[in-house]
Short mmCIF file of C-alpha atoms in Angstrom, two decimals:
data_model
loop_
_atom_site.label_atom_id
_atom_site.label_comp_id
_atom_site.label_asym_id
_atom_site.label_seq_id
_atom_site.Cartn_x
_atom_site.Cartn_y
_atom_site.Cartn_z
CA MET A 23 141.04 -49.05 -82.92
CA ILE A 24 143.66 -51.84 -83.86
CA SER A 25 141.06 -54.47 -83.90
CA LEU A 26 138.74 -52.38 -85.81
CA GLY A 27 141.23 -51.90 -88.49
CA ARG A 28 142.04 -55.63 -88.54
CA ASP A 29 138.30 -56.16 -89.13
CA ASP A 30 138.17 -53.75 -91.99
CA GLU A 31 141.12 -55.34 -93.63
CA LYS A 32 139.49 -58.76 -93.37
CA ARG A 33 136.18 -57.43 -94.78
CA ASP A 34 138.23 -56.00 -97.74
CA GLY A 35 140.14 -59.18 -98.26
CA LEU A 36 137.17 -61.42 -98.26
CA THR A 37 134.89 -59.61 -100.79
CA GLY A 38 137.77 -60.15 -103.38
CA ASP A 39 139.03 -63.64 -102.78
CA ALA A 40 138.21 -66.67 -104.71
CA ARG A 41 135.58 -68.08 -102.48
CA THR A 42 133.33 -64.77 -102.82
CA ALA A 43 133.66 -65.46 -106.67
CA GLU A 44 132.29 -68.87 -106.19
CA LEU A 45 129.43 -67.70 -103.92
CA SER A 46 128.56 -65.08 -106.40
CA HIS A 47 128.48 -67.28 -109.38
CA ARG A 48 126.21 -69.79 -107.46
CA LEU A 49 123.98 -67.12 -106.01
CA ASP A 50 123.34 -65.75 -109.47
CA ALA A 51 122.50 -68.96 -110.70
CA VAL A 52 119.84 -69.66 -108.02
CA ARG A 53 118.48 -66.17 -108.17
CA ARG A 54 118.06 -66.95 -112.26
CA ARG A 55 116.20 -70.03 -111.09
CA ILE A 56 113.96 -68.18 -108.81
CA GLU A 57 113.15 -65.59 -111.38
CA ALA A 58 112.38 -68.14 -113.86
CA ALA A 59 110.08 -69.96 -111.46
CA VAL A 60 108.36 -66.90 -110.49
CA ALA A 61 107.51 -65.96 -114.27
CA ALA A 62 106.43 -69.55 -114.87
CA ALA A 63 104.00 -69.69 -111.91
CA GLY A 64 102.75 -66.34 -113.26
CA ARG A 65 103.58 -64.55 -110.08
CA THR A 66 104.46 -60.92 -109.30
CA ASP A 67 105.70 -61.57 -105.57
CA PRO A 68 109.01 -63.27 -105.46
CA PRO A 69 109.81 -65.23 -102.44
CA ARG A 70 112.40 -64.17 -99.96
CA LEU A 71 115.79 -66.07 -100.32
CA ILE A 72 117.07 -67.80 -97.05
CA VAL A 73 120.65 -68.95 -97.57
CA VAL A 74 121.27 -72.19 -95.27
CA THR A 75 124.74 -71.69 -93.86
CA LYS A 76 124.96 -74.55 -91.50
CA PHE A 77 128.42 -76.08 -91.17
CA HIS A 78 129.76 -73.33 -93.20
CA PRO A 79 132.03 -70.45 -91.45
CA ALA A 80 131.13 -67.32 -90.45
CA ASP A 81 133.22 -65.67 -92.93
CA ASP A 82 130.81 -67.24 -95.81
CA VAL A 83 127.98 -65.32 -94.01
CA ARG A 84 130.05 -62.11 -94.13
CA ARG A 85 130.81 -62.91 -97.94
CA LEU A 86 127.01 -63.52 -98.76
CA ALA A 87 126.16 -60.21 -97.08
CA ALA A 88 128.38 -58.32 -99.19
CA LEU A 89 126.92 -60.11 -102.18
CA GLY A 90 123.26 -58.85 -101.03
CA VAL A 91 121.83 -61.71 -99.02
CA THR A 92 119.79 -60.50 -96.26
CA ASP A 93 118.50 -63.65 -94.74
CA VAL A 94 120.48 -66.59 -93.34
CA GLY A 95 119.13 -69.88 -92.00
CA GLU A 96 120.85 -72.09 -89.31
CA SER A 97 119.54 -75.38 -87.58
CA ARG A 98 121.92 -75.83 -84.75
CA ASP A 99 121.79 -73.23 -81.85
CA GLN A 100 125.27 -73.58 -80.87
CA GLU A 101 126.63 -72.78 -84.24
CA ALA A 102 124.02 -70.07 -84.96
CA ALA A 103 124.54 -68.47 -81.55
CA ALA A 104 128.28 -68.27 -82.22
CA LYS A 105 128.08 -66.98 -85.60
CA SER A 106 125.62 -64.36 -84.92
CA ALA A 107 127.73 -63.10 -81.99
CA GLY A 108 130.88 -63.04 -83.99
CA LEU A 109 129.18 -61.07 -86.73
CA PRO A 110 127.59 -58.03 -85.03
CA ASP A 111 128.33 -55.61 -87.85
CA VAL A 112 126.77 -57.83 -90.61
CA GLY A 113 123.34 -56.94 -91.22
CA VAL A 114 121.51 -60.03 -91.90
CA ARG A 115 118.19 -61.67 -90.45
CA TRP A 116 118.85 -64.88 -88.55
CA HIS A 117 116.26 -67.66 -89.08
CA PHE A 118 116.12 -70.85 -86.91
CA ILE A 119 115.00 -73.69 -89.11
CA GLY A 120 116.19 -76.81 -87.22
CA GLN A 121 114.41 -78.87 -84.66
CA LEU A 122 114.08 -76.73 -81.52
CA GLN A 123 114.69 -78.18 -77.84
CA SER A 124 112.81 -76.21 -75.42
CA ASN A 125 115.84 -75.54 -73.48
CA LYS A 126 117.56 -73.75 -76.27
CA ALA A 127 114.80 -71.11 -76.52
CA LYS A 128 116.36 -68.62 -74.32
CA SER A 129 119.47 -68.73 -76.62
CA VAL A 130 117.79 -69.00 -79.87
CA VAL A 131 115.73 -65.81 -79.15
CA LYS A 132 118.70 -63.53 -78.55
CA TYR A 133 119.49 -63.67 -82.28
CA ALA A 134 116.54 -65.15 -84.30
CA ALA A 135 114.35 -63.01 -86.26
CA SER A 136 112.13 -66.19 -86.79
CA VAL A 137 111.69 -69.80 -85.64
CA GLN A 138 110.43 -71.97 -88.55
CA SER A 139 110.23 -75.04 -86.84
CA ILE A 140 107.66 -75.04 -84.18
CA ASP A 141 105.88 -78.44 -83.76
CA ARG A 142 105.03 -78.86 -80.17
CA LEU A 143 103.27 -77.00 -77.49
CA GLN A 144 106.23 -77.14 -75.29
CA VAL A 145 108.26 -75.09 -78.05
CA VAL A 146 105.72 -72.55 -78.08
CA ASP A 147 105.49 -71.95 -74.33
CA ALA A 148 109.37 -71.90 -73.92
CA LEU A 149 109.73 -69.36 -76.76
CA ALA A 150 106.89 -67.24 -75.21
CA LYS A 151 108.84 -66.98 -71.76
CA ALA A 152 112.19 -66.45 -73.45
CA VAL A 153 110.93 -63.50 -75.63
CA ALA A 154 109.26 -61.79 -72.79
CA ARG A 155 112.39 -61.91 -70.83
CA GLU A 156 114.30 -60.63 -73.85
CA GLN A 157 112.06 -58.21 -74.69
CA ASP A 158 112.32 -56.84 -71.12
CA ALA A 159 116.07 -57.00 -71.25
CA THR A 160 116.74 -55.61 -74.62
CA GLY A 161 113.30 -54.43 -76.49
CA ARG A 162 113.83 -56.99 -79.13
CA SER A 163 110.92 -57.17 -81.67
CA ASP A 164 108.26 -60.01 -81.63
CA LEU A 165 109.30 -63.32 -82.68
CA ASP A 166 107.90 -64.41 -86.23
CA CYS A 167 106.68 -68.09 -85.85
CA PHE A 168 106.16 -70.70 -88.47
CA ILE A 169 104.46 -73.96 -87.51
CA GLN A 170 106.26 -76.96 -89.13
CA VAL A 171 104.06 -79.37 -90.62
CA GLY A 172 104.71 -82.81 -91.57
CA LEU A 173 103.61 -83.77 -95.12
CA ASP A 174 104.52 -87.59 -94.79
CA ASP A 175 101.61 -89.73 -94.40
CA ASP A 176 103.12 -90.79 -91.00
CA ALA A 177 103.81 -87.09 -90.19
CA GLY A 178 106.94 -86.68 -88.09
CA ALA A 179 108.50 -89.81 -88.76
CA HIS A 180 110.74 -88.81 -91.64
CA ARG A 181 111.12 -84.90 -92.17
CA GLY A 182 109.59 -83.79 -89.04
CA GLY A 183 106.72 -81.39 -88.07
CA ALA A 184 103.41 -81.53 -86.43
CA SER A 185 100.40 -83.46 -87.88
CA PRO A 186 97.95 -81.23 -89.96
CA SER A 187 95.54 -81.95 -87.29
CA ASP A 188 97.50 -80.27 -84.54
CA ILE A 189 98.05 -77.02 -86.42
CA GLY A 190 94.98 -75.36 -84.91
CA VAL A 191 95.79 -75.97 -81.32
CA LEU A 192 99.56 -74.87 -81.96
CA ALA A 193 98.40 -71.68 -83.85
CA ASP A 194 95.83 -70.73 -81.00
CA ARG A 195 98.68 -71.00 -78.55
CA ILE A 196 101.06 -68.78 -80.49
CA GLU A 197 98.53 -66.14 -81.27
CA SER A 198 97.60 -65.97 -77.55
CA ALA A 199 101.32 -65.52 -76.61
CA PRO A 200 102.55 -61.92 -76.11
CA GLY A 201 105.86 -61.51 -78.08
CA LEU A 202 104.92 -64.22 -80.71
CA GLN A 203 103.55 -63.67 -84.11
CA LEU A 204 102.22 -66.41 -86.30
CA SER A 205 103.53 -66.08 -89.59
CA GLY A 206 102.51 -69.20 -91.37
CA LEU A 207 103.88 -72.44 -92.25
CA MET A 208 106.96 -74.44 -92.92
CA ALA A 209 107.41 -77.86 -94.54
CA VAL A 210 110.02 -80.28 -96.19
CA ALA A 211 108.97 -82.28 -98.86
CA PRO A 212 108.76 -86.09 -98.02
CA LEU A 213 111.86 -88.22 -98.98
CA GLY A 214 111.21 -89.78 -102.28
CA ALA A 215 107.71 -87.92 -102.79
CA ASP A 216 106.56 -85.61 -105.70
CA PRO A 217 107.36 -82.33 -104.24
CA GLU A 218 104.47 -80.81 -106.46
CA ALA A 219 101.95 -83.07 -104.73
CA ALA A 220 103.69 -82.15 -101.49
CA PHE A 221 103.60 -78.38 -101.67
CA GLU A 222 99.94 -78.51 -103.05
CA LYS A 223 98.92 -80.23 -100.21
CA LEU A 224 100.87 -77.57 -97.95
CA ALA A 225 99.06 -74.88 -100.01
CA GLY A 226 95.83 -76.29 -98.92
CA ILE A 227 96.78 -76.51 -95.17
CA SER A 228 98.01 -72.76 -95.39
CA GLU A 229 94.63 -71.76 -96.95
CA ALA A 230 92.80 -73.45 -94.19
CA LEU A 231 95.05 -71.85 -91.57
CA ARG A 232 94.15 -68.35 -93.12
CA ALA A 233 90.63 -68.89 -92.80
CA THR A 234 91.09 -68.51 -89.13
CA TYR A 235 94.24 -66.35 -89.02
CA PRO A 236 94.34 -64.23 -92.10
CA ALA A 237 97.75 -62.84 -91.19
CA ALA A 238 99.35 -66.18 -91.32
CA THR A 239 100.20 -65.98 -94.94
CA ARG A 240 103.51 -67.08 -95.15
CA ILE A 241 104.95 -70.41 -96.54
CA SER A 242 108.56 -71.33 -95.97
CA ALA A 243 109.05 -74.21 -98.40
CA GLY A 244 111.61 -75.23 -101.13
CA MET A 245 115.12 -76.20 -101.08
CA SER A 246 117.78 -76.52 -103.61
CA GLN A 247 116.41 -79.64 -105.39
CA ASP A 248 112.70 -78.70 -105.34
CA LEU A 249 112.51 -74.68 -105.23
CA GLU A 250 110.58 -74.48 -108.52
CA ALA A 251 107.75 -76.82 -107.04
CA ALA A 252 107.63 -74.67 -103.90
CA VAL A 253 107.30 -71.59 -105.80
CA LYS A 254 104.82 -72.76 -108.01
CA PHE A 255 102.49 -73.44 -104.80
CA GLY A 256 103.00 -70.29 -103.11
CA ALA A 257 106.37 -70.37 -101.11
CA THR A 258 106.97 -66.94 -99.61
CA HIS A 259 110.39 -68.11 -98.27
CA LEU A 260 112.97 -70.40 -99.86
CA ARG A 261 115.52 -72.11 -98.02
CA ILE A 262 118.62 -72.81 -100.17
CA GLY A 263 121.79 -74.23 -98.83
CA SER A 264 124.01 -76.63 -101.25
CA ASP A 265 123.29 -74.78 -104.45
CA ILE A 266 124.60 -71.60 -103.18
CA LEU A 267 127.40 -72.72 -100.64
CA GLY A 268 128.47 -75.96 -102.18
CA SER A 269 129.17 -79.23 -100.24
CA ARG A 270 129.46 -79.22 -96.45
CA PRO A 271 133.09 -78.65 -95.32
CA ALA A 272 134.47 -81.79 -93.82
CA VAL A 273 134.36 -81.92 -90.04
CA GLY A 274 137.77 -83.01 -88.67
#
């Protein structure tokens, strides 16, 4: 009972502190940008906001949840596993968005609602095995799977992702695996490139994927610097970090 009281005290203290006020101000600004981008694109379906909290403390996730954030993204399993385990009372969906090593699949499926960075068959197979084991043990829901597609001319050399020519094989493997759901595609605009051109290309790849897999409608694209371009070309999920959380804390 004492520990629960301290947790309640901590929650109350966090929601009224200066950091919460800062996050609220930043979050409101990003939400306004999203609303304006949706209106400019003539859309009626606003994208889901995933706040990327890597390198920021678990207390920031608690603050964001109190401000209405429902989705959080992490790119390192060790950090994500620790945060999710330490915040069992915070009702957010965790999304794994970083490059995934096959040997981390067992850990990731314990907390992640989605993995948005699938780029190799080995990762699909590892996730399928891990989800089957976790569903037997805990009854977790199916895992939403996004194929990360490289939009560089030399795909995979800079921002990561599978070559567009490999998407069909990956999609087939995901769809055939019990416990995995093919949600759609994820991509990062190439460094130094026009994000509109990159996301227009992504929209075309998504359209081709949906011709075979009509349910794979989701597009995870757009970060702090290019969310407007992503919204214009149909992003259903945005991954925003620095514009909401600020600079990453110094590691020391």
